[in-house]
Coordinates of C-alpha atoms and ligand atoms in Angstrom, one line a residue:
M435 CA 88.1 129.5 71.6
Q436 CA 91.4 127.8 72.1
P437 CA 93.4 127.2 68.9
S438 CA 93.9 123.4 68.3
L439 CA 97.4 122.1 68.7
E440 CA 96.4 118.6 67.9
G441 CA 99.5 116.7 66.5
V442 CA 102.0 119.4 67.6
K443 CA 104.9 118.4 69.8
I444 CA 106.3 121.1 72.1
A445 CA 109.2 121.1 74.6
V446 CA 108.9 123.3 77.7
L447 CA 112.4 123.7 79.1
G448 CA 112.7 124.7 82.8
G449 CA 110.3 127.3 84.3
D450 CA 108.3 127.8 87.4
A451 CA 104.6 127.7 88.3
R452 CA 103.8 130.0 85.4
E453 CA 105.4 127.6 82.8
R454 CA 103.7 124.7 84.6
A455 CA 100.3 126.4 83.9
L456 CA 101.5 127.2 80.4
A457 CA 102.4 123.5 79.7
G458 CA 98.9 122.5 81.0
E459 CA 97.2 125.0 78.7
L460 CA 99.2 123.8 75.6
A461 CA 98.3 120.3 76.5
L462 CA 94.6 121.3 76.9
S463 CA 94.9 122.7 73.3
G464 CA 95.9 119.2 72.1
A465 CA 99.7 119.5 72.0
A466 CA 101.9 116.7 73.1
V467 CA 104.1 118.5 75.7
K468 CA 107.6 117.4 76.9
V469 CA 108.9 119.2 80.0
V470 CA 112.1 119.2 82.0
G471 CA 112.6 120.6 85.4
L472 CA 109.1 121.9 86.0
P473 CA 107.1 121.7 89.2
A474 CA 104.3 119.1 89.1
G475 CA 100.6 119.7 89.1
G476 CA 99.6 122.1 86.3
G477 CA 96.8 119.8 85.0
H478 CA 96.4 117.7 81.9
E479 CA 99.2 115.4 83.0
E480 CA 98.1 112.7 80.5
R481 CA 99.5 114.8 77.6
I482 CA 102.6 116.0 79.4
T483 CA 105.8 113.8 79.4
A484 CA 108.5 114.6 82.0
C485 CA 111.9 114.1 80.3
K486 CA 115.2 113.4 82.1
C487 CA 117.3 115.8 80.1
L488 CA 117.1 118.8 77.8
R489 CA 118.4 116.8 74.8
E490 CA 115.6 114.2 75.1
A491 CA 113.0 117.0 75.4
V492 CA 113.9 118.8 72.2
D493 CA 114.1 115.7 70.0
N494 CA 111.6 116.0 67.1
V495 CA 109.5 118.9 68.5
Q496 CA 107.9 121.6 66.4
A497 CA 108.4 124.4 69.0
V498 CA 110.4 125.1 72.1
V499 CA 109.2 127.2 75.1
L500 CA 111.9 128.6 77.4
P501 CA 111.1 130.2 80.7
A502 CA 109.6 133.7 80.5
L503 CA 112.6 134.9 82.4
G504 CA 115.0 133.2 79.9
V505 CA 118.5 132.3 81.1
D506 CA 120.9 134.0 83.5
E507 CA 124.3 135.4 82.5
K508 CA 125.8 131.8 82.7
G509 CA 123.1 130.2 80.6
H510 CA 121.1 128.6 83.5
L511 CA 117.5 128.3 82.6
H512 CA 115.1 129.7 85.3
C513 CA 113.9 126.5 87.0
P514 CA 113.7 127.0 90.8
S515 CA 112.1 123.6 91.6
A516 CA 114.2 121.4 89.2
G517 CA 116.6 120.5 92.0
R518 CA 119.6 120.8 89.7
P519 CA 120.8 123.4 87.2
L520 CA 119.6 123.2 83.6
I521 CA 122.1 124.9 81.3
L522 CA 121.2 126.0 77.8
T523 CA 124.4 125.5 75.7
E524 CA 125.0 126.2 72.0
E525 CA 125.5 122.5 71.6
L526 CA 121.9 122.0 72.7
L527 CA 120.6 124.9 70.6
L528 CA 122.2 123.2 67.5
R529 CA 120.1 120.1 68.3
F530 CA 116.8 122.0 68.0
P531 CA 115.0 121.0 64.8
A532 CA 115.8 123.6 62.1
G533 CA 113.6 126.6 61.8
I534 CA 111.3 125.9 64.7
P535 CA 110.0 128.9 66.8
V536 CA 111.7 129.2 70.2
F537 CA 109.5 131.2 72.6
V538 CA 110.8 133.2 75.6
G539 CA 109.6 136.2 77.6
I540 CA 112.6 138.5 77.3
A541 CA 115.7 136.9 75.8
G542 CA 118.5 139.0 77.4
R543 CA 122.0 139.5 76.0
L544 CA 123.5 136.0 76.3
L545 CA 120.5 134.1 74.8
T546 CA 120.2 136.6 72.0
E547 CA 123.9 136.2 71.1
M548 CA 123.8 132.4 71.4
A549 CA 120.6 132.2 69.3
G550 CA 122.1 134.4 66.7
R551 CA 125.2 132.2 66.4
C552 CA 123.1 129.0 66.2
G553 CA 120.5 130.3 63.7
I554 CA 117.7 130.0 66.3
R555 CA 114.4 131.9 65.6
L556 CA 113.6 133.5 69.0
I557 CA 110.2 135.0 69.7
E558 CA 110.2 137.4 72.7
L559 CA 106.6 137.2 73.9
L560 CA 106.8 140.0 76.6
K561 CA 107.8 142.5 73.9
M562 CA 104.5 141.9 72.1
D563 CA 101.7 144.4 72.9
E564 CA 99.1 141.7 73.1
V565 CA 101.0 139.8 75.8
A566 CA 102.5 142.8 77.6
I567 CA 99.0 144.5 78.0
L568 CA 97.4 141.4 79.4
N569 CA 100.5 140.7 81.6
S570 CA 100.1 144.2 83.0
I571 CA 97.0 143.1 84.8
P572 CA 98.7 140.6 87.2
S573 CA 101.7 143.0 87.4
A574 CA 99.4 145.9 88.6
E575 CA 97.5 143.7 91.0
G576 CA 100.8 142.4 92.4
A577 CA 102.1 145.9 92.9
I578 CA 99.0 147.0 94.6
Q579 CA 99.0 143.9 96.8
M580 CA 102.6 144.7 97.8
A581 CA 101.6 148.3 98.7
M582 CA 98.6 147.1 100.7
E583 CA 100.8 144.8 102.7
R584 CA 103.4 147.5 103.5
L585 CA 101.4 150.7 103.9
P586 CA 99.8 151.6 107.2
V587 CA 97.0 153.4 105.3
T588 CA 94.4 152.2 102.7
I589 CA 95.0 152.7 99.1
H590 CA 91.7 154.4 99.0
G591 CA 92.3 158.0 99.6
C592 CA 96.1 157.8 99.6
S593 CA 98.3 159.9 97.4
A594 CA 99.8 157.7 94.7
F595 CA 102.2 158.6 92.0
V596 CA 102.7 156.4 88.9
L597 CA 105.8 157.0 86.9
G598 CA 105.4 156.0 83.2
F599 CA 102.3 155.5 81.2
G600 CA 103.1 152.5 79.0
R601 CA 101.4 149.2 79.1
T602 CA 102.0 148.6 82.9
G603 CA 101.7 152.3 84.0
C604 CA 98.3 152.7 82.3
T605 CA 96.8 149.6 83.8
L606 CA 98.2 150.4 87.3
A607 CA 96.9 154.0 87.2
R608 CA 93.4 152.8 86.2
M609 CA 93.3 150.2 89.0
L610 CA 94.5 152.8 91.6
R611 CA 91.8 155.2 90.5
A612 CA 89.2 152.5 90.7
I613 CA 90.3 151.7 94.3
G614 CA 90.0 155.4 95.2
A615 CA 93.6 156.5 95.4
K616 CA 94.4 160.1 94.5
T617 CA 96.5 159.2 91.5
R618 CA 99.0 161.3 89.6
V619 CA 100.7 159.9 86.6
V620 CA 104.1 161.2 85.4
A621 CA 104.7 160.9 81.7
R622 CA 106.7 162.8 79.0
N623 CA 104.4 162.4 76.0
P624 CA 101.7 165.2 75.6
A625 CA 99.2 162.6 74.1
H626 CA 99.7 160.5 77.2
H627 CA 98.9 163.6 79.3
A628 CA 95.6 164.0 77.4
R629 CA 94.7 160.4 77.9
I630 CA 95.6 160.5 81.6
R631 CA 93.3 163.6 82.0
E632 CA 90.6 161.8 80.0
M633 CA 90.8 158.9 82.5
G634 CA 90.1 161.4 85.3
L635 CA 93.7 161.3 86.6
E636 CA 96.2 164.1 87.1
P637 CA 99.1 164.2 84.5
L638 CA 102.4 165.5 85.6
S639 CA 105.7 166.2 83.7
Y640 CA 109.0 165.1 85.0
R641 CA 109.8 168.8 85.6
E642 CA 106.8 169.1 87.9
L643 CA 107.6 165.9 89.9
P644 CA 110.2 167.3 92.3
G645 CA 107.8 170.1 93.4
L646 CA 104.9 167.7 94.2
V647 CA 106.5 164.5 95.3
K648 CA 106.5 165.6 98.9
E649 CA 102.8 164.7 98.9
A650 CA 103.4 161.1 97.9
E651 CA 102.4 158.2 100.2
V652 CA 103.2 155.6 97.6
I653 CA 105.2 155.8 94.3
F654 CA 105.1 153.1 91.6
N655 CA 107.8 153.3 89.0
T656 CA 107.4 151.6 85.6
V657 CA 110.1 153.5 83.7
P658 CA 113.2 151.4 82.9
A659 CA 115.5 154.4 83.3
L660 CA 116.7 156.4 86.3
V661 CA 113.8 158.7 87.1
L662 CA 113.8 158.5 90.9
T663 CA 117.2 160.2 91.2
E664 CA 118.8 161.3 94.5
D665 CA 117.5 164.9 93.8
V666 CA 113.9 163.7 93.5
L667 CA 114.2 161.2 96.4
S668 CA 115.5 164.0 98.7
R669 CA 112.0 165.6 98.4
V670 CA 110.1 162.3 99.0
P671 CA 108.8 161.9 102.6
P672 CA 110.7 159.1 104.4
S673 CA 107.3 157.5 105.3
A674 CA 106.5 157.0 101.6
L675 CA 106.8 153.6 100.0
I676 CA 108.4 153.1 96.5
I677 CA 107.6 150.0 94.5
D678 CA 109.7 149.8 91.4
L679 CA 108.3 147.5 88.7
A680 CA 110.8 148.3 86.0
S681 CA 113.2 145.6 84.9
A682 CA 116.5 145.5 86.8
P683 CA 118.1 147.7 87.9
G684 CA 114.8 149.6 88.1
G685 CA 114.4 153.4 87.8
T686 CA 115.2 154.2 91.5
D687 CA 118.5 155.2 93.0
F688 CA 118.2 152.5 95.7
K689 CA 121.4 153.5 97.5
A690 CA 120.2 157.1 97.9
A691 CA 116.7 155.8 99.0
E692 CA 118.4 153.8 101.7
R693 CA 120.6 156.7 102.9
L694 CA 117.4 158.9 103.0
G695 CA 115.5 156.3 105.0
I696 CA 112.9 155.6 102.3
T697 CA 111.6 152.1 101.8
A698 CA 112.1 151.3 98.1
V699 CA 111.5 147.8 96.8
L700 CA 112.4 146.4 93.4
A701 CA 109.5 144.1 92.4
P702 CA 110.4 141.8 89.5
G703 CA 108.4 139.0 88.1
L704 CA 105.1 139.9 89.7
P705 CA 102.8 138.0 87.3
A706 CA 104.5 134.7 88.1
R707 CA 104.5 135.4 91.8
V708 CA 100.9 136.6 92.3
A709 CA 99.0 134.9 89.5
P710 CA 101.1 132.1 87.9
K711 CA 98.0 130.4 86.3
T712 CA 96.8 133.6 84.6
A713 CA 100.3 134.5 83.6
G714 CA 100.8 131.0 82.1
Q715 CA 97.5 131.2 80.2
I716 CA 98.4 134.5 78.7
L717 CA 101.6 133.1 77.3
A718 CA 100.1 129.8 76.2
R719 CA 97.3 131.5 74.2
T720 CA 99.7 133.6 72.3
I721 CA 102.1 130.7 71.7
A722 CA 99.2 128.5 70.5
G723 CA 97.9 131.3 68.2
L724 CA 101.3 131.9 66.7
I725 CA 102.0 128.2 66.1
V726 CA 98.5 127.7 64.4
Q727 CA 99.1 130.8 62.3
E728 CA 102.5 129.4 61.1
R729 CA 101.0 126.0 60.3
C730 CA 98.3 127.6 58.3
G731 CA 100.9 129.6 56.4
G732 CA 99.5 132.9 57.8
Ligands
LIG1260 P1 106.3 150.2 78.1 O1 104.9 150.0 77.6 O2 107.4 150.3 77.1 O3 106.3 151.6 79.0 C1 107.5 152.2 79.5 C2 107.2 153.6 79.9 O4 108.4 154.1 80.4 C3 106.6 154.5 78.9 O5 105.7 155.3 79.5 C4 107.8 155.3 78.4 O6 107.5 156.6 78.0 C5 108.6 155.4 79.7 N1 110.0 155.7 79.5 C6 110.9 154.8 79.0 N2 112.1 155.4 79.0 C7 111.9 156.6 79.6 C8 112.8 157.6 80.0 N3 114.2 157.6 79.7 N4 112.3 158.7 80.7 C9 111.0 158.8 80.9 N5 110.1 157.8 80.6 C10 110.6 156.8 80.0 O7 106.8 149.1 79.1 P2 105.8 148.3 80.1 O8 105.4 147.0 79.4 O9 104.8 149.2 80.7 O10 106.9 147.8 81.2 C11 107.6 148.8 81.9 C12 108.7 148.1 82.7 O11 108.2 147.2 83.6 C13 109.7 147.3 81.8 O12 111.0 147.5 82.4 C14 109.2 145.9 82.0 O13 110.2 144.9 81.8 C15 108.7 145.9 83.4 N6 107.7 145.0 83.8 C16 107.9 144.5 85.1 C17 106.9 143.7 85.6 C18 107.1 143.1 87.0 O14 106.5 142.1 87.3 N7 107.8 143.8 87.8 C19 105.8 143.3 84.8 C20 105.6 143.9 83.5 C21 106.6 144.7 83.1 P3 107.2 156.9 76.4 O15 105.9 156.2 76.1 O16 107.1 158.4 76.4 O17 108.4 156.4 75.7

């Protein structure tokens, strides 16, 4: 059941189709939602007020939601369809009602520093397991969709490598197996190797990777560190496809891949691209739960 947000005012600043769906979900839970710079059409418009500026939106609210992608290095809020830049300044942060939760996916350096200086209570949703695990579903589906669009062979029967066995790697490996890919998972933790084997998949260590990667038709990286080095890439067949899901700059030496004639694609923000409604619902449910918990003093 949706937690009730009846009587709660929430500002959603900037965003894309994911935040549009999120605003609709919060409104469905009973919140009065003020938005700025969002695309139209997420549903429940009667409870959503479009504001002209950020200052107007944050007036007298009990929570603020920033785009999952936060702000860029100049403080611009992610808002591709706003038609104008929306900039989060310290002056604006100081106007937020004191002590309210400010939700974001991943904050990044600038926002973290600004929030620290302004005494803002940031909650980074994509760092929470309950969000990241659910978010891994549209991420994995999106990665497989990209592979299907680019590969000349079916995923069924193809030789797939998944690097990393965290929240995203685990979901992706399970989906690949279900589709029938011959799936190997590269991980460094012995307990993860046991789990990978239990799932009917083949675990590999990073030491074993260079010796076997010549068999890869598709490689999915989820490790946010350089694991597909020039040395490893030099053993990857040029016909193989690399899809790197890790946050920028990814875990692939993209320049080396290009020199070696291997197609390697960095694939950020897949949930918002392939399933914005689901991605928005995942965030909205957690936000609603946290707000209700705070209001109940839990
Ligand atoms: P996670 O649960 O923390 O998993 C990260 C994995 O990387 C773990 O298996 C971890 O191994 C491994 N790892 C980290 N540093 C490593 C290193 N130096 N060497 C070898 N392995 C290393 O993270 P996640 O939620 O799965 O997300 C993974 C990445 O994908 C993040 O960068 C995240 O931002 C990104 N992401 C992107 C999308 C998208 O749409 N493209 C969607 C979701 C997430 P241990 O467990 O042994 O530490």
